[in-house]
Amino acid sequence: MSRPPVVARTFPALRRALAELRRRDASVALVPTMGALHDGHLSLVRLAKRRADKVVVSVFVNPTQFAPHEDFGSYPRTFKTDAAKLAGESVDLIWNPDIKAMYPDGFASKILTEGPALAGLEDRFRPHFFGGVATVVGKLFNQCRPDVAIFGSKDFQQLRVVTRMAADLDMGVKVIGAPTVRERDGLAMSSRNVYLSAEERAVAPTLYRALKEVAKRIKAGKSIESSLAAGAELIAEAGFVLDYLEARHADTLAPIKSIKNGPIRLLVAAKLGKTRLIDNIAV
Ligand code: AMP
């Protein structure tokens, strides 16, 4: 058995732990999370272990990426279970700062992201979101100075935004995307799936099914527009309220009219009752 991870909650503890990890020039991977860990998060940890000598997982529910009406207060917080799961994956260090450490009184700076952050997807429905994400990820990169950082393709626009930011601001971190881990019925794993009632949970996989249906139609030569319309109908019939279902260029996230101009990524966000779910697949 390897040692349980060190848990750092203050900057001095983090600095000490990182100095210890970096002895003998070990490379470090960072996996940023908001906790409530599931197998999707653990797959990022496993990828991190293949890409670096030491693995740091941050667990921090970041208030600045939630709007006042969103679920910051009710977001699941399960630190003990999370720490046990990370111990099972032989993670080296858990960085679990408190809010005051991250955002001390007088905190007044923010990273402004454009390009993929203004693609008209998540940003259209959560205008505050990428400012909060970019700022906290930038802070985590500065605090931990990782060589690589792993992000899930589940949050596809976020992956593009963070990759762009790390390159644009010379953060010296290689951002690596990891595939989406799904439940057996296709639902993308998410910490927010616990909000779903039994009835909602039963229809939630429709989102993935609809994405696959749209991809199938586009690959069969149907127009992107009609394929998306068919997908939107499936999603609405299942009882979702759709925020968006779009076909975008997988690299730039620019709108795309033809499969010839691909690679295409299909992205969806929809509400089922009070729960907002997102998903995406390649065509
Ligand atoms: P979160 O804790 O939701 O902020 O997510 C932390 C990281 O885990 C992000 O990079 C997410 O994209 C990634 N992630 C969340 N769900 C999944 C999933 N089902 N499969 C793969 N990665 C995921």
mmCIF file with all atom_site columns, N, CA, C and O and ligand atoms in Angstrom, residues 31-41 43-44 65 75 150-156 158 178-182 188-192, ligand 1:
data_model
loop_
_atom_site.group_PDB
_atom_site.id
_atom_site.type_symbol
_atom_site.label_atom_id
_atom_site.label_alt_id
_atom_site.label_comp_id
_atom_site.label_asym_id
_atom_site.label_entity_id
_atom_site.label_seq_id
_atom_site.pdbx_PDB_ins_code
_atom_site.Cartn_x
_atom_site.Cartn_y
_atom_site.Cartn_z
_atom_site.occupancy
_atom_site.B_iso_or_equiv
_atom_site.pdbx_formal_charge
_atom_site.auth_seq_id
_atom_site.auth_comp_id
_atom_site.auth_asym_id
_atom_site.auth_atom_id
_atom_site.pdbx_PDB_model_num
ATOM   1   N N   . VAL A 1 31  ? -4.813  17.830 -11.127 1.00 0.00 ? 31  VAL A N   1
ATOM   2   C CA  . VAL A 1 31  ? -6.189  17.531 -11.548 1.00 0.00 ? 31  VAL A CA  1
ATOM   3   C C   . VAL A 1 31  ? -7.115  18.431 -10.724 1.00 0.00 ? 31  VAL A C   1
ATOM   4   O O   . VAL A 1 31  ? -7.395  18.130 -9.558  1.00 0.00 ? 31  VAL A O   1
ATOM   5   N N   . PRO A 1 32  ? -7.585  19.540 -11.306 1.00 0.00 ? 32  PRO A N   1
ATOM   6   C CA  . PRO A 1 32  ? -8.497  20.409 -10.559 1.00 0.00 ? 32  PRO A CA  1
ATOM   7   C C   . PRO A 1 32  ? -9.908  19.819 -10.508 1.00 0.00 ? 32  PRO A C   1
ATOM   8   O O   . PRO A 1 32  ? -10.441 19.388 -11.538 1.00 0.00 ? 32  PRO A O   1
ATOM   9   N N   . THR A 1 33  ? -10.506 19.800 -9.318  1.00 0.00 ? 33  THR A N   1
ATOM   10  C CA  . THR A 1 33  ? -11.882 19.300 -9.171  1.00 0.00 ? 33  THR A CA  1
ATOM   11  C C   . THR A 1 33  ? -12.624 20.155 -8.147  1.00 0.00 ? 33  THR A C   1
ATOM   12  O O   . THR A 1 33  ? -12.010 20.882 -7.371  1.00 0.00 ? 33  THR A O   1
ATOM   13  N N   . MET A 1 34  ? -13.947 19.982 -8.147  1.00 0.00 ? 34  MET A N   1
ATOM   14  C CA  . MET A 1 34  ? -14.753 20.586 -7.084  1.00 0.00 ? 34  MET A CA  1
ATOM   15  C C   . MET A 1 34  ? -15.229 19.512 -6.106  1.00 0.00 ? 34  MET A C   1
ATOM   16  O O   . MET A 1 34  ? -16.212 19.721 -5.382  1.00 0.00 ? 34  MET A O   1
ATOM   17  N N   . GLY A 1 35  ? -14.541 18.361 -6.096  1.00 0.00 ? 35  GLY A N   1
ATOM   18  C CA  . GLY A 1 35  ? -14.924 17.304 -5.163  1.00 0.00 ? 35  GLY A CA  1
ATOM   19  C C   . GLY A 1 35  ? -16.163 16.565 -5.620  1.00 0.00 ? 35  GLY A C   1
ATOM   20  O O   . GLY A 1 35  ? -16.517 16.600 -6.799  1.00 0.00 ? 35  GLY A O   1
ATOM   21  N N   . ALA A 1 36  ? -16.833 15.870 -4.656  1.00 0.00 ? 36  ALA A N   1
ATOM   22  C CA  . ALA A 1 36  ? -17.954 14.966 -4.994  1.00 0.00 ? 36  ALA A CA  1
ATOM   23  C C   . ALA A 1 36  ? -17.492 14.026 -6.108  1.00 0.00 ? 36  ALA A C   1
ATOM   24  O O   . ALA A 1 36  ? -18.121 13.920 -7.162  1.00 0.00 ? 36  ALA A O   1
ATOM   25  N N   . LEU A 1 37  ? -16.389 13.372 -5.855  1.00 0.00 ? 37  LEU A N   1
ATOM   26  C CA  . LEU A 1 37  ? -15.669 12.664 -6.912  1.00 0.00 ? 37  LEU A CA  1
ATOM   27  C C   . LEU A 1 37  ? -16.393 11.403 -7.358  1.00 0.00 ? 37  LEU A C   1
ATOM   28  O O   . LEU A 1 37  ? -16.944 10.663 -6.553  1.00 0.00 ? 37  LEU A O   1
ATOM   29  N N   . HIS A 1 38  ? -16.356 11.182 -8.675  1.00 0.00 ? 38  HIS A N   1
ATOM   30  C CA  . HIS A 1 38  ? -16.923 9.970  -9.270  1.00 0.00 ? 38  HIS A CA  1
ATOM   31  C C   . HIS A 1 38  ? -15.861 9.364  -10.183 1.00 0.00 ? 38  HIS A C   1
ATOM   32  O O   . HIS A 1 38  ? -14.734 9.880  -10.267 1.00 0.00 ? 38  HIS A O   1
ATOM   33  N N   . ASP A 1 39  ? -16.237 8.302  -10.894 1.00 0.00 ? 39  ASP A N   1
ATOM   34  C CA  . ASP A 1 39  ? -15.246 7.606  -11.722 1.00 0.00 ? 39  ASP A CA  1
ATOM   35  C C   . ASP A 1 39  ? -14.687 8.475  -12.850 1.00 0.00 ? 39  ASP A C   1
ATOM   36  O O   . ASP A 1 39  ? -13.602 8.196  -13.360 1.00 0.00 ? 39  ASP A O   1
ATOM   37  N N   . GLY A 1 40  ? -15.452 9.496  -13.262 1.00 0.00 ? 40  GLY A N   1
ATOM   38  C CA  . GLY A 1 40  ? -14.931 10.428 -14.273 1.00 0.00 ? 40  GLY A CA  1
ATOM   39  C C   . GLY A 1 40  ? -13.696 11.140 -13.734 1.00 0.00 ? 40  GLY A C   1
ATOM   40  O O   . GLY A 1 40  ? -12.647 11.200 -14.392 1.00 0.00 ? 40  GLY A O   1
ATOM   41  N N   . HIS A 1 41  ? -13.813 11.677 -12.514 1.00 0.00 ? 41  HIS A N   1
ATOM   42  C CA  . HIS A 1 41  ? -12.655 12.335 -11.890 1.00 0.00 ? 41  HIS A CA  1
ATOM   43  C C   . HIS A 1 41  ? -11.489 11.351 -11.743 1.00 0.00 ? 41  HIS A C   1
ATOM   44  O O   . HIS A 1 41  ? -10.337 11.695 -11.987 1.00 0.00 ? 41  HIS A O   1
ATOM   45  N N   . SER A 1 43  ? -10.764 8.814  -13.472 1.00 0.00 ? 43  SER A N   1
ATOM   46  C CA  . SER A 1 43  ? -10.104 8.530  -14.758 1.00 0.00 ? 43  SER A CA  1
ATOM   47  C C   . SER A 1 43  ? -9.084  9.631  -15.076 1.00 0.00 ? 43  SER A C   1
ATOM   48  O O   . SER A 1 43  ? -8.041  9.359  -15.679 1.00 0.00 ? 43  SER A O   1
ATOM   49  N N   . LEU A 1 44  ? -9.373  10.864 -14.670 1.00 0.00 ? 44  LEU A N   1
ATOM   50  C CA  . LEU A 1 44  ? -8.401  11.958 -14.881 1.00 0.00 ? 44  LEU A CA  1
ATOM   51  C C   . LEU A 1 44  ? -7.154  11.708 -14.037 1.00 0.00 ? 44  LEU A C   1
ATOM   52  O O   . LEU A 1 44  ? -6.025  11.945 -14.468 1.00 0.00 ? 44  LEU A O   1
ATOM   53  N N   . GLN A 1 65  ? -17.491 30.839 -9.857  1.00 0.00 ? 65  GLN A N   1
ATOM   54  C CA  . GLN A 1 65  ? -18.040 30.346 -11.132 1.00 0.00 ? 65  GLN A CA  1
ATOM   55  C C   . GLN A 1 65  ? -19.526 30.037 -11.042 1.00 0.00 ? 65  GLN A C   1
ATOM   56  O O   . GLN A 1 65  ? -20.118 29.532 -11.988 1.00 0.00 ? 65  GLN A O   1
ATOM   57  N N   . TYR A 1 75  ? -24.227 22.493 -3.633  1.00 0.00 ? 75  TYR A N   1
ATOM   58  C CA  . TYR A 1 75  ? -23.307 21.619 -4.372  1.00 0.00 ? 75  TYR A CA  1
ATOM   59  C C   . TYR A 1 75  ? -22.781 20.538 -3.414  1.00 0.00 ? 75  TYR A C   1
ATOM   60  O O   . TYR A 1 75  ? -22.403 20.841 -2.288  1.00 0.00 ? 75  TYR A O   1
ATOM   61  N N   . ILE A 1 150 ? -4.838  18.034 -16.075 1.00 0.00 ? 150 ILE A N   1
ATOM   62  C CA  . ILE A 1 150 ? -5.795  17.184 -16.785 1.00 0.00 ? 150 ILE A CA  1
ATOM   63  C C   . ILE A 1 150 ? -7.213  17.739 -16.597 1.00 0.00 ? 150 ILE A C   1
ATOM   64  O O   . ILE A 1 150 ? -7.618  18.011 -15.459 1.00 0.00 ? 150 ILE A O   1
ATOM   65  N N   . PHE A 1 151 ? -7.913  17.883 -17.717 1.00 0.00 ? 151 PHE A N   1
ATOM   66  C CA  . PHE A 1 151 ? -9.305  18.359 -17.695 1.00 0.00 ? 151 PHE A CA  1
ATOM   67  C C   . PHE A 1 151 ? -10.162 17.403 -18.519 1.00 0.00 ? 151 PHE A C   1
ATOM   68  O O   . PHE A 1 151 ? -9.703  16.832 -19.512 1.00 0.00 ? 151 PHE A O   1
ATOM   69  N N   . GLY A 1 152 ? -11.424 17.268 -18.137 1.00 0.00 ? 152 GLY A N   1
ATOM   70  C CA  . GLY A 1 152 ? -12.316 16.342 -18.829 1.00 0.00 ? 152 GLY A CA  1
ATOM   71  C C   . GLY A 1 152 ? -12.938 16.959 -20.074 1.00 0.00 ? 152 GLY A C   1
ATOM   72  O O   . GLY A 1 152 ? -13.296 18.133 -20.085 1.00 0.00 ? 152 GLY A O   1
ATOM   73  N N   . SER A 1 153 ? -13.098 16.124 -21.104 1.00 0.00 ? 153 SER A N   1
ATOM   74  C CA  . SER A 1 153 ? -13.815 16.561 -22.310 1.00 0.00 ? 153 SER A CA  1
ATOM   75  C C   . SER A 1 153 ? -15.298 16.715 -22.038 1.00 0.00 ? 153 SER A C   1
ATOM   76  O O   . SER A 1 153 ? -16.035 17.285 -22.838 1.00 0.00 ? 153 SER A O   1
ATOM   77  N N   . LYS A 1 154 ? -15.772 16.170 -20.931 1.00 0.00 ? 154 LYS A N   1
ATOM   78  C CA  . LYS A 1 154 ? -17.166 16.351 -20.521 1.00 0.00 ? 154 LYS A CA  1
ATOM   79  C C   . LYS A 1 154 ? -17.529 17.835 -20.543 1.00 0.00 ? 154 LYS A C   1
ATOM   80  O O   . LYS A 1 154 ? -18.607 18.222 -20.956 1.00 0.00 ? 154 LYS A O   1
ATOM   81  N N   . ASP A 1 155 ? -16.597 18.670 -20.066 1.00 0.00 ? 155 ASP A N   1
ATOM   82  C CA  . ASP A 1 155 ? -16.784 20.126 -20.081 1.00 0.00 ? 155 ASP A CA  1
ATOM   83  C C   . ASP A 1 155 ? -15.965 20.657 -21.248 1.00 0.00 ? 155 ASP A C   1
ATOM   84  O O   . ASP A 1 155 ? -14.875 21.205 -21.074 1.00 0.00 ? 155 ASP A O   1
ATOM   85  N N   . PHE A 1 156 ? -16.486 20.469 -22.462 1.00 0.00 ? 156 PHE A N   1
ATOM   86  C CA  . PHE A 1 156 ? -15.671 20.624 -23.664 1.00 0.00 ? 156 PHE A CA  1
ATOM   87  C C   . PHE A 1 156 ? -15.245 22.071 -23.890 1.00 0.00 ? 156 PHE A C   1
ATOM   88  O O   . PHE A 1 156 ? -14.087 22.350 -24.206 1.00 0.00 ? 156 PHE A O   1
ATOM   89  N N   . GLN A 1 158 ? -14.988 24.361 -21.625 1.00 0.00 ? 158 GLN A N   1
ATOM   90  C CA  . GLN A 1 158 ? -14.041 24.669 -20.542 1.00 0.00 ? 158 GLN A CA  1
ATOM   91  C C   . GLN A 1 158 ? -12.638 24.167 -20.905 1.00 0.00 ? 158 GLN A C   1
ATOM   92  O O   . GLN A 1 158 ? -11.636 24.867 -20.682 1.00 0.00 ? 158 GLN A O   1
ATOM   93  N N   . ALA A 1 178 ? -9.189  14.642 -21.302 1.00 0.00 ? 178 ALA A N   1
ATOM   94  C CA  . ALA A 1 178 ? -9.467  13.221 -21.059 1.00 0.00 ? 178 ALA A CA  1
ATOM   95  C C   . ALA A 1 178 ? -10.890 12.900 -21.521 1.00 0.00 ? 178 ALA A C   1
ATOM   96  O O   . ALA A 1 178 ? -11.778 13.757 -21.439 1.00 0.00 ? 178 ALA A O   1
ATOM   97  N N   . PRO A 1 179 ? -11.105 11.670 -22.006 1.00 0.00 ? 179 PRO A N   1
ATOM   98  C CA  . PRO A 1 179 ? -12.440 11.310 -22.495 1.00 0.00 ? 179 PRO A CA  1
ATOM   99  C C   . PRO A 1 179 ? -13.505 11.320 -21.390 1.00 0.00 ? 179 PRO A C   1
ATOM   100 O O   . PRO A 1 179 ? -13.178 11.185 -20.212 1.00 0.00 ? 179 PRO A O   1
ATOM   101 N N   . THR A 1 180 ? -14.757 11.457 -21.803 1.00 0.00 ? 180 THR A N   1
ATOM   102 C CA  . THR A 1 180 ? -15.879 11.475 -20.853 1.00 0.00 ? 180 THR A CA  1
ATOM   103 C C   . THR A 1 180 ? -16.182 10.054 -20.372 1.00 0.00 ? 180 THR A C   1
ATOM   104 O O   . THR A 1 180 ? -16.306 9.136  -21.179 1.00 0.00 ? 180 THR A O   1
ATOM   105 N N   . VAL A 1 181 ? -16.309 9.900  -19.070 1.00 0.00 ? 181 VAL A N   1
ATOM   106 C CA  . VAL A 1 181 ? -16.693 8.606  -18.492 1.00 0.00 ? 181 VAL A CA  1
ATOM   107 C C   . VAL A 1 181 ? -18.203 8.618  -18.277 1.00 0.00 ? 181 VAL A C   1
ATOM   108 O O   . VAL A 1 181 ? -18.762 9.593  -17.767 1.00 0.00 ? 181 VAL A O   1
ATOM   109 N N   . ARG A 1 182 ? -18.856 7.528  -18.684 1.00 0.00 ? 182 ARG A N   1
ATOM   110 C CA  . ARG A 1 182 ? -20.321 7.458  -18.652 1.00 0.00 ? 182 ARG A CA  1
ATOM   111 C C   . ARG A 1 182 ? -20.816 6.329  -17.765 1.00 0.00 ? 182 ARG A C   1
ATOM   112 O O   . ARG A 1 182 ? -20.110 5.349  -17.543 1.00 0.00 ? 182 ARG A O   1
ATOM   113 N N   . ALA A 1 188 ? -23.524 10.826 -18.947 1.00 0.00 ? 188 ALA A N   1
ATOM   114 C CA  . ALA A 1 188 ? -22.191 11.280 -18.555 1.00 0.00 ? 188 ALA A CA  1
ATOM   115 C C   . ALA A 1 188 ? -22.148 11.445 -17.038 1.00 0.00 ? 188 ALA A C   1
ATOM   116 O O   . ALA A 1 188 ? -23.062 12.034 -16.448 1.00 0.00 ? 188 ALA A O   1
ATOM   117 N N   . MET A 1 189 ? -21.114 10.895 -16.413 1.00 0.00 ? 189 MET A N   1
ATOM   118 C CA  . MET A 1 189 ? -21.005 11.058 -14.960 1.00 0.00 ? 189 MET A CA  1
ATOM   119 C C   . MET A 1 189 ? -20.848 12.534 -14.621 1.00 0.00 ? 189 MET A C   1
ATOM   120 O O   . MET A 1 189 ? -20.151 13.270 -15.312 1.00 0.00 ? 189 MET A O   1
ATOM   121 N N   . SER A 1 190 ? -21.508 12.952 -13.548 1.00 0.00 ? 190 SER A N   1
ATOM   122 C CA  . SER A 1 190 ? -21.426 14.344 -13.100 1.00 0.00 ? 190 SER A CA  1
ATOM   123 C C   . SER A 1 190 ? -21.765 14.387 -11.618 1.00 0.00 ? 190 SER A C   1
ATOM   124 O O   . SER A 1 190 ? -22.629 13.643 -11.151 1.00 0.00 ? 190 SER A O   1
ATOM   125 N N   . SER A 1 191 ? -21.088 15.280 -10.906 1.00 0.00 ? 191 SER A N   1
ATOM   126 C CA  . SER A 1 191 ? -21.399 15.451 -9.478  1.00 0.00 ? 191 SER A CA  1
ATOM   127 C C   . SER A 1 191 ? -22.844 15.899 -9.301  1.00 0.00 ? 191 SER A C   1
ATOM   128 O O   . SER A 1 191 ? -23.443 15.702 -8.252  1.00 0.00 ? 191 SER A O   1
ATOM   129 N N   . ARG A 1 192 ? -23.400 16.522 -10.339 1.00 0.00 ? 192 ARG A N   1
ATOM   130 C CA  . ARG A 1 192 ? -24.780 17.036 -10.232 1.00 0.00 ? 192 ARG A CA  1
ATOM   131 C C   . ARG A 1 192 ? -25.828 15.952 -10.488 1.00 0.00 ? 192 ARG A C   1
ATOM   132 O O   . ARG A 1 192 ? -27.012 16.207 -10.271 1.00 0.00 ? 192 ARG A O   1
HETATM 133 P P1  . AMP B 2 .   ? -15.821 19.232 -11.579 1.00 0.00 ? 1   AMP B P1  1
HETATM 134 O O1  . AMP B 2 .   ? -15.485 18.640 -10.263 1.00 0.00 ? 1   AMP B O1  1
HETATM 135 O O2  . AMP B 2 .   ? -17.194 18.936 -12.048 1.00 0.00 ? 1   AMP B O2  1
HETATM 136 O O3  . AMP B 2 .   ? -15.436 20.689 -11.691 1.00 0.00 ? 1   AMP B O3  1
HETATM 137 O O4  . AMP B 2 .   ? -14.897 18.500 -12.643 1.00 0.00 ? 1   AMP B O4  1
HETATM 138 C C1  . AMP B 2 .   ? -13.513 18.401 -12.459 1.00 0.00 ? 1   AMP B C1  1
HETATM 139 C C2  . AMP B 2 .   ? -12.900 17.818 -13.701 1.00 0.00 ? 1   AMP B C2  1
HETATM 140 O O5  . AMP B 2 .   ? -13.454 16.530 -13.946 1.00 0.00 ? 1   AMP B O5  1
HETATM 141 C C3  . AMP B 2 .   ? -13.178 18.652 -14.956 1.00 0.00 ? 1   AMP B C3  1
HETATM 142 O O6  . AMP B 2 .   ? -12.006 18.682 -15.751 1.00 0.00 ? 1   AMP B O6  1
HETATM 143 C C4  . AMP B 2 .   ? -14.280 17.887 -15.626 1.00 0.00 ? 1   AMP B C4  1
HETATM 144 O O7  . AMP B 2 .   ? -14.320 18.064 -17.018 1.00 0.00 ? 1   AMP B O7  1
HETATM 145 C C5  . AMP B 2 .   ? -13.901 16.462 -15.274 1.00 0.00 ? 1   AMP B C5  1
HETATM 146 N N1  . AMP B 2 .   ? -15.060 15.579 -15.386 1.00 0.00 ? 1   AMP B N1  1
HETATM 147 C C6  . AMP B 2 .   ? -16.295 15.751 -14.846 1.00 0.00 ? 1   AMP B C6  1
HETATM 148 N N2  . AMP B 2 .   ? -17.124 14.761 -15.203 1.00 0.00 ? 1   AMP B N2  1
HETATM 149 C C7  . AMP B 2 .   ? -16.397 13.927 -15.988 1.00 0.00 ? 1   AMP B C7  1
HETATM 150 C C8  . AMP B 2 .   ? -16.692 12.710 -16.688 1.00 0.00 ? 1   AMP B C8  1
HETATM 151 N N3  . AMP B 2 .   ? -17.893 12.158 -16.644 1.00 0.00 ? 1   AMP B N3  1
HETATM 152 N N4  . AMP B 2 .   ? -15.699 12.129 -17.396 1.00 0.00 ? 1   AMP B N4  1
HETATM 153 C C9  . AMP B 2 .   ? -14.468 12.699 -17.459 1.00 0.00 ? 1   AMP B C9  1
HETATM 154 N N5  . AMP B 2 .   ? -14.125 13.831 -16.816 1.00 0.00 ? 1   AMP B N5  1
HETATM 155 C C10 . AMP B 2 .   ? -15.076 14.443 -16.106 1.00 0.00 ? 1   AMP B C10 1
#
